[in-house]
Amino acid sequence: MVQGRITIKDVAMKAGVSTATVSRVLNKSEKVHSRTRWRVERACAELGFSRDPIATALRTGRSNTVHLLIERFDGNFIPDILVGIEAKADAENYRVLVSKLDNAGRGIWEPGKQYIDGIIVISDAVHDLNLSEVAGQENLPLVCVYSYTQDIRYPCVLPDDYQGAYLAVQHLATRGCNDVGFISGPPDWPASEDRLRGYRQAVEDFGLREDPNLIEVGDWTVATGYEACLRLLERTSFDSIFAGNDSMAIGAIDALREHELRVPRDVAVIGFDNAALCRYVRPTLSSIAMPLKELGEVAMGTLLSLIDQRNNGQSSDTEHVLKLPCVLRKRDSTKVSEQLTIRDRKES
Amino acid sequence: MVQGRITIKDVAMKAGVSTATVSRVLNKSEKVHSRTRWRVERACAELGFSRDPIATALRTGRSNTVHLLIERFDGNFIPDILVGIEAKADAENYRVLVSKLDNAGRGIWEPGKQYIDGIIVISDAVHDLNLSEVAGQENLPLVCVYSYTQDIRYPCVLPDDYQGAYLAVQHLATRGCNDVGFISGPPDWPASEDRLRGYRQAVEDFGLREDPNLIEVGDWTVATGYEACLRLLERTSFDSIFAGNDSMAIGAIDALREHELRVPRDVAVIGFDNAALCRYVRPTLSSIAMPLKELGEVAMGTLLSLIDQRNNGQSSDTEHVLKLPCVLRKRDSTKVSEQLTIRDRKES
DNA sequence: ACATTTAATGGTATCGATTACAATGTAAAC
DNA sequence: GTTTACATTGTAATCGATACCATTAAATGT
């Protein structure tokens, strides 16, 4: 009763054809008489045959498997990006192998490297990394998600930080703010730079106060958000703060609270990232949500098309940088609770 | 210059032996003359040979790959558990394939099922799931992490909810609290049950007030934590709250705040889970941290030993349930800011 | 009607390793 | 000096599918 594995051979026998023909049917493409094809397909169905991926991989060198290299598993955005990657992979019948991306770049060369059709890298610091080493001498298709590399061979799928920042400031402007403080992330991060640009453009477009004194720098942490906000308070006055991320926004709120300033009544605050904590802090924190799931989907989609092109000997025609739009999440920290206060400030 | 793949054949040639001998060296176990072994090892090293895992898999039916099935990628604890799983897997030269665990249980049968040496399941609701279907007719080694199944064939690696809850109440007691309110999660969750038991035991051990009125039920969300706390406030008085998870703790704090009760001055609050948000809410929230990384490591370790035993024809000797201890994280929400208040209360 | 394509299918080597079995060498035993 | 046992090593089949080449059958052209 124990029927081992059902192989292409069994199918061939049942259908009265050769294994070569069965293989042809399985791989669509080639010409097979429709009568034969039908017989084979029926045999497959009746026997409940499914092709052995390992044998196929050995023969063809491809495995329908992509390698996902993650720098830090506990990064805030990983899970949502994973959702997108996995969904797309699943839909296209690909498998996803997950490993830690060793900072040193080694650890990828170990067994398992072969037969990988492509690579996705998620990291905060890809620009420091030699990706061609990761891609190997076979120069496997590789895309970065949520991380940037200058190497134009590798597409990068990123949130549109510029547009997201613009959105944040626009929201504050719409709400009636005029003096928007900005707490930037570290200047050497591409994301920081883009968010600053978005801030500046929106300030200009909406005719808000342009003043270098309104800009401060932190390093993404609560503590530096707090300190940056203190410096802003000393130096100038403002009616709102746009923080480069949610942690710094929370630090800023701490500082405001110490100065007896209430959020959003006295100062509106908006963050960036839309981390889970936005819904848990009080007041709940408005923020800019990155399209994480979509990033994952698009990254996987891009990778699959790279793989396709490579298999067909075409050269890749993908953009180097793909930016997906962010969306605004309004919460209490930017609510217009006291219309008057704001009017006063605008008219003064 | 393009040397294709370096195979066992190349090594055999270089070492002047047959491929069979090389294979024997590679697989340790069998007897090979030390002189020959040395020659082969040197040849391997010089050629930079590494064995092709796919070919090996095809021949042996094993692949050094485990399948990780996740119910919800965006579950709060996944990333940290993953860290542990991956670390252990990496150390033991195993690969980790990640997929979504389809609620229906299907989707696992698709190609890729074969050659999987074992399965890890992460889910919130495993008890509803037919795991034997997941394990397949081959009855692959399977372990659950952070989730429970009654099926004793499958080991479960869990945080020790009982001990964690005990720890929380002990902390409150040490701090001087006597009337500890408890907001439980839904009663049908094993975790809720265990946390309640831990609460009760600690209340008894430390001679605190035992009173059914001190116990309320929520469904893990902020909203129900809020409501549960309101009910407690109406019904009785208390000097502290232990919430079944952090979200409900936050809801409770909202309710306390509305009643002009200050945390921790008037009421101390402690949550469970030690979610990231604990460090971001104000006051920062004391909580019980589950050993997530360790859960992952132990789960993978258990799975590997199951695989080992199976390969050696032994029957599994692993415990059905493995509980790992939680640890207390003290933060502001249980700080003893006003020693007096507490003394008053204790002495009254 | 016969030559020449073209379509459809079969035979079999191959991918890179493992392993049962056979063969050889070596040393101890008689 | 054989015989015998045991330790090493080699030969070749095998895992399951693919793909090159050969072959046969059918279709087209003149």
PDB file of N, CA and C in Angstrom, chain A residues 282-332:
ATOM      1  N   ARG A 282      -0.207  58.874  24.384  1.00  0.00           N
ATOM      2  CA  ARG A 282      -1.264  59.849  24.609  1.00  0.00           C
ATOM      3  C   ARG A 282      -0.693  61.247  24.562  1.00  0.00           C
ATOM      4  N   PRO A 283      -1.132  62.148  23.738  1.00  0.00           N
ATOM      5  CA  PRO A 283      -2.177  61.887  22.755  1.00  0.00           C
ATOM      6  C   PRO A 283      -1.675  60.960  21.665  1.00  0.00           C
ATOM      7  N   THR A 284      -2.607  60.274  21.024  1.00  0.00           N
ATOM      8  CA  THR A 284      -2.196  59.413  19.927  1.00  0.00           C
ATOM      9  C   THR A 284      -1.492  60.273  18.887  1.00  0.00           C
ATOM     10  N   LEU A 285      -0.519  59.673  18.239  1.00  0.00           N
ATOM     11  CA  LEU A 285       0.400  60.448  17.419  1.00  0.00           C
ATOM     12  C   LEU A 285       0.094  60.364  15.927  1.00  0.00           C
ATOM     13  N   SER A 286      -0.175  61.521  15.334  1.00  0.00           N
ATOM     14  CA  SER A 286      -0.315  61.557  13.880  1.00  0.00           C
ATOM     15  C   SER A 286       1.025  61.192  13.260  1.00  0.00           C
ATOM     16  N   SER A 287       0.962  60.579  12.098  1.00  0.00           N
ATOM     17  CA  SER A 287       2.221  60.145  11.502  1.00  0.00           C
ATOM     18  C   SER A 287       2.060  59.897  10.011  1.00  0.00           C
ATOM     19  N   ILE A 288       3.186  59.666   9.393  1.00  0.00           N
ATOM     20  CA  ILE A 288       3.177  59.336   7.975  1.00  0.00           C
ATOM     21  C   ILE A 288       3.458  57.843   7.851  1.00  0.00           C
ATOM     22  N   ALA A 289       2.531  57.145   7.209  1.00  0.00           N
ATOM     23  CA  ALA A 289       2.685  55.702   7.083  1.00  0.00           C
ATOM     24  C   ALA A 289       3.383  55.349   5.782  1.00  0.00           C
ATOM     25  N   MET A 290       4.395  54.537   5.904  1.00  0.00           N
ATOM     26  CA  MET A 290       5.058  54.055   4.699  1.00  0.00           C
ATOM     27  C   MET A 290       4.294  52.846   4.186  1.00  0.00           C
ATOM     28  N   PRO A 291       4.282  52.663   2.896  1.00  0.00           N
ATOM     29  CA  PRO A 291       3.511  51.546   2.310  1.00  0.00           C
ATOM     30  C   PRO A 291       4.317  50.260   2.401  1.00  0.00           C
ATOM     31  N   LEU A 292       4.440  49.732   3.603  1.00  0.00           N
ATOM     32  CA  LEU A 292       5.373  48.638   3.835  1.00  0.00           C
ATOM     33  C   LEU A 292       5.030  47.374   3.068  1.00  0.00           C
ATOM     34  N   LYS A 293       3.773  46.990   3.183  1.00  0.00           N
ATOM     35  CA  LYS A 293       3.387  45.775   2.493  1.00  0.00           C
ATOM     36  C   LYS A 293       3.630  45.906   0.988  1.00  0.00           C
ATOM     37  N   GLU A 294       3.285  47.056   0.477  1.00  0.00           N
ATOM     38  CA  GLU A 294       3.481  47.298  -0.949  1.00  0.00           C
ATOM     39  C   GLU A 294       4.963  47.275  -1.309  1.00  0.00           C
ATOM     40  N   LEU A 295       5.779  47.809  -0.428  1.00  0.00           N
ATOM     41  CA  LEU A 295       7.217  47.755  -0.685  1.00  0.00           C
ATOM     42  C   LEU A 295       7.644  46.311  -0.912  1.00  0.00           C
ATOM     43  N   GLY A 296       7.167  45.455  -0.025  1.00  0.00           N
ATOM     44  CA  GLY A 296       7.515  44.043  -0.144  1.00  0.00           C
ATOM     45  C   GLY A 296       7.014  43.444  -1.441  1.00  0.00           C
ATOM     46  N   GLU A 297       5.783  43.737  -1.759  1.00  0.00           N
ATOM     47  CA  GLU A 297       5.206  43.185  -2.987  1.00  0.00           C
ATOM     48  C   GLU A 297       5.958  43.651  -4.218  1.00  0.00           C
ATOM     49  N   VAL A 298       6.185  44.961  -4.248  1.00  0.00           N
ATOM     50  CA  VAL A 298       6.859  45.511  -5.416  1.00  0.00           C
ATOM     51  C   VAL A 298       8.281  44.975  -5.525  1.00  0.00           C
ATOM     52  N   ALA A 299       8.933  44.854  -4.388  1.00  0.00           N
ATOM     53  CA  ALA A 299      10.307  44.346  -4.406  1.00  0.00           C
ATOM     54  C   ALA A 299      10.334  42.930  -4.978  1.00  0.00           C
ATOM     55  N   MET A 300       9.441  42.113  -4.469  1.00  0.00           N
ATOM     56  CA  MET A 300       9.410  40.749  -4.965  1.00  0.00           C
ATOM     57  C   MET A 300       9.040  40.721  -6.441  1.00  0.00           C
ATOM     58  N   GLY A 301       8.086  41.555  -6.808  1.00  0.00           N
ATOM     59  CA  GLY A 301       7.688  41.625  -8.219  1.00  0.00           C
ATOM     60  C   GLY A 301       8.860  42.024  -9.097  1.00  0.00           C
ATOM     61  N   THR A 302       9.585  43.021  -8.652  1.00  0.00           N
ATOM     62  CA  THR A 302      10.739  43.486  -9.409  1.00  0.00           C
ATOM     63  C   THR A 302      11.776  42.375  -9.540  1.00  0.00           C
ATOM     64  N   LEU A 303      11.990  41.709  -8.432  1.00  0.00           N
ATOM     65  CA  LEU A 303      12.975  40.632  -8.455  1.00  0.00           C
ATOM     66  C   LEU A 303      12.561  39.548  -9.443  1.00  0.00           C
ATOM     67  N   LEU A 304      11.297  39.204  -9.403  1.00  0.00           N
ATOM     68  CA  LEU A 304      10.830  38.151 -10.295  1.00  0.00           C
ATOM     69  C   LEU A 304      10.994  38.547 -11.748  1.00  0.00           C
ATOM     70  N   SER A 305      10.775  39.826 -12.024  1.00  0.00           N
ATOM     71  CA  SER A 305      10.934  40.201 -13.427  1.00  0.00           C
ATOM     72  C   SER A 305      12.416  40.227 -13.810  1.00  0.00           C
ATOM     73  N   LEU A 306      13.260  40.580 -12.870  1.00  0.00           N
ATOM     74  CA  LEU A 306      14.700  40.495 -13.138  1.00  0.00           C
ATOM     75  C   LEU A 306      15.096  39.052 -13.453  1.00  0.00           C
ATOM     76  N   ILE A 307      14.576  38.154 -12.642  1.00  0.00           N
ATOM     77  CA  ILE A 307      14.891  36.735 -12.837  1.00  0.00           C
ATOM     78  C   ILE A 307      14.424  36.283 -14.210  1.00  0.00           C
ATOM     79  N   ASP A 308      13.228  36.710 -14.539  1.00  0.00           N
ATOM     80  CA  ASP A 308      12.663  36.373 -15.836  1.00  0.00           C
ATOM     81  C   ASP A 308      13.549  36.855 -16.973  1.00  0.00           C
ATOM     82  N   GLN A 309      13.894  38.115 -16.879  1.00  0.00           N
ATOM     83  CA  GLN A 309      14.701  38.709 -17.937  1.00  0.00           C
ATOM     84  C   GLN A 309      16.027  37.980 -18.071  1.00  0.00           C
ATOM     85  N   ARG A 310      16.606  37.666 -16.944  1.00  0.00           N
ATOM     86  CA  ARG A 310      17.884  36.972 -16.967  1.00  0.00           C
ATOM     87  C   ARG A 310      17.747  35.595 -17.617  1.00  0.00           C
ATOM     88  N   ASN A 311      16.663  34.913 -17.268  1.00  0.00           N
ATOM     89  CA  ASN A 311      16.455  33.592 -17.841  1.00  0.00           C
ATOM     90  C   ASN A 311      16.253  33.653 -19.351  1.00  0.00           C
ATOM     91  N   ASN A 312      15.741  34.771 -19.813  1.00  0.00           N
ATOM     92  CA  ASN A 312      15.511  34.916 -21.240  1.00  0.00           C
ATOM     93  C   ASN A 312      16.637  35.674 -21.934  1.00  0.00           C
ATOM     94  N   GLY A 313      17.699  35.865 -21.206  1.00  0.00           N
ATOM     95  CA  GLY A 313      18.857  36.505 -21.814  1.00  0.00           C
ATOM     96  C   GLY A 313      18.685  37.983 -22.108  1.00  0.00           C
ATOM     97  N   GLN A 314      17.579  38.537 -21.634  1.00  0.00           N
ATOM     98  CA  GLN A 314      17.410  39.978 -21.834  1.00  0.00           C
ATOM     99  C   GLN A 314      18.189  40.724 -20.758  1.00  0.00           C
ATOM    100  N   SER A 315      18.468  41.984 -21.047  1.00  0.00           N
ATOM    101  CA  SER A 315      19.106  42.783 -20.010  1.00  0.00           C
ATOM    102  C   SER A 315      18.012  43.516 -19.238  1.00  0.00           C
ATOM    103  N   SER A 316      18.304  43.812 -18.004  1.00  0.00           N
ATOM    104  CA  SER A 316      17.262  44.358 -17.143  1.00  0.00           C
ATOM    105  C   SER A 316      16.866  45.760 -17.565  1.00  0.00           C
ATOM    106  N   ASP A 317      15.593  46.041 -17.468  1.00  0.00           N
ATOM    107  CA  ASP A 317      15.114  47.352 -17.890  1.00  0.00           C
ATOM    108  C   ASP A 317      14.394  48.046 -16.737  1.00  0.00           C
ATOM    109  N   THR A 318      14.745  47.622 -15.516  1.00  0.00           N
ATOM    110  CA  THR A 318      14.058  48.193 -14.356  1.00  0.00           C
ATOM    111  C   THR A 318      14.707  49.494 -13.935  1.00  0.00           C
ATOM    112  N   GLU A 319      13.907  50.356 -13.380  1.00  0.00           N
ATOM    113  CA  GLU A 319      14.414  51.607 -12.825  1.00  0.00           C
ATOM    114  C   GLU A 319      15.344  51.287 -11.669  1.00  0.00           C
ATOM    115  N   HIS A 320      16.278  52.160 -11.427  1.00  0.00           N
ATOM    116  CA  HIS A 320      17.165  51.932 -10.296  1.00  0.00           C
ATOM    117  C   HIS A 320      16.426  52.171  -8.976  1.00  0.00           C
ATOM    118  N   VAL A 321      15.652  53.247  -8.951  1.00  0.00           N
ATOM    119  CA  VAL A 321      14.945  53.575  -7.719  1.00  0.00           C
ATOM    120  C   VAL A 321      13.437  53.606  -7.946  1.00  0.00           C
ATOM    121  N   LEU A 322      12.744  52.889  -7.110  1.00  0.00           N
ATOM    122  CA  LEU A 322      11.286  52.862  -7.188  1.00  0.00           C
ATOM    123  C   LEU A 322      10.727  53.435  -5.897  1.00  0.00           C
ATOM    124  N   LYS A 323      10.028  54.533  -5.984  1.00  0.00           N
ATOM    125  CA  LYS A 323       9.493  55.122  -4.758  1.00  0.00           C
ATOM    126  C   LYS A 323       7.985  54.941  -4.681  1.00  0.00           C
ATOM    127  N   LEU A 324       7.516  54.463  -3.562  1.00  0.00           N
ATOM    128  CA  LEU A 324       6.087  54.277  -3.387  1.00  0.00           C
ATOM    129  C   LEU A 324       5.566  55.328  -2.398  1.00  0.00           C
ATOM    130  N   PRO A 325       4.413  55.874  -2.693  1.00  0.00           N
ATOM    131  CA  PRO A 325       3.907  56.986  -1.896  1.00  0.00           C
ATOM    132  C   PRO A 325       3.506  56.603  -0.471  1.00  0.00           C
ATOM    133  N   CYS A 326       3.746  57.538   0.441  1.00  0.00           N
ATOM    134  CA  CYS A 326       3.330  57.376   1.827  1.00  0.00           C
ATOM    135  C   CYS A 326       1.927  57.943   2.003  1.00  0.00           C
ATOM    136  N   VAL A 327       1.306  57.588   3.108  1.00  0.00           N
ATOM    137  CA  VAL A 327      -0.007  58.169   3.373  1.00  0.00           C
ATOM    138  C   VAL A 327      -0.054  58.773   4.771  1.00  0.00           C
ATOM    139  N   LEU A 328      -0.945  59.749   4.903  1.00  0.00           N
ATOM    140  CA  LEU A 328      -1.076  60.469   6.165  1.00  0.00           C
ATOM    141  C   LEU A 328      -2.030  59.744   7.100  1.00  0.00           C
ATOM    142  N   ARG A 329      -1.626  59.632   8.359  1.00  0.00           N
ATOM    143  CA  ARG A 329      -2.536  59.089   9.371  1.00  0.00           C
ATOM    144  C   ARG A 329      -2.789  60.160  10.419  1.00  0.00           C
ATOM    145  N   LYS A 330      -3.972  60.731  10.372  1.00  0.00           N
ATOM    146  CA  LYS A 330      -4.287  61.773  11.337  1.00  0.00           C
ATOM    147  C   LYS A 330      -4.689  61.174  12.674  1.00  0.00           C
ATOM    148  N   ARG A 331      -4.125  61.724  13.733  1.00  0.00           N
ATOM    149  CA  ARG A 331      -4.550  61.297  15.061  1.00  0.00           C
ATOM    150  C   ARG A 331      -4.645  62.527  15.960  1.00  0.00           C
ATOM    151  N   ASP A 332      -4.689  62.270  17.264  1.00  0.00           N
ATOM    152  CA  ASP A 332      -4.977  63.384  18.170  1.00  0.00           C
ATOM    153  C   ASP A 332      -3.895  64.453  18.228  1.00  0.00           C
TER     154      ASP A 332
END
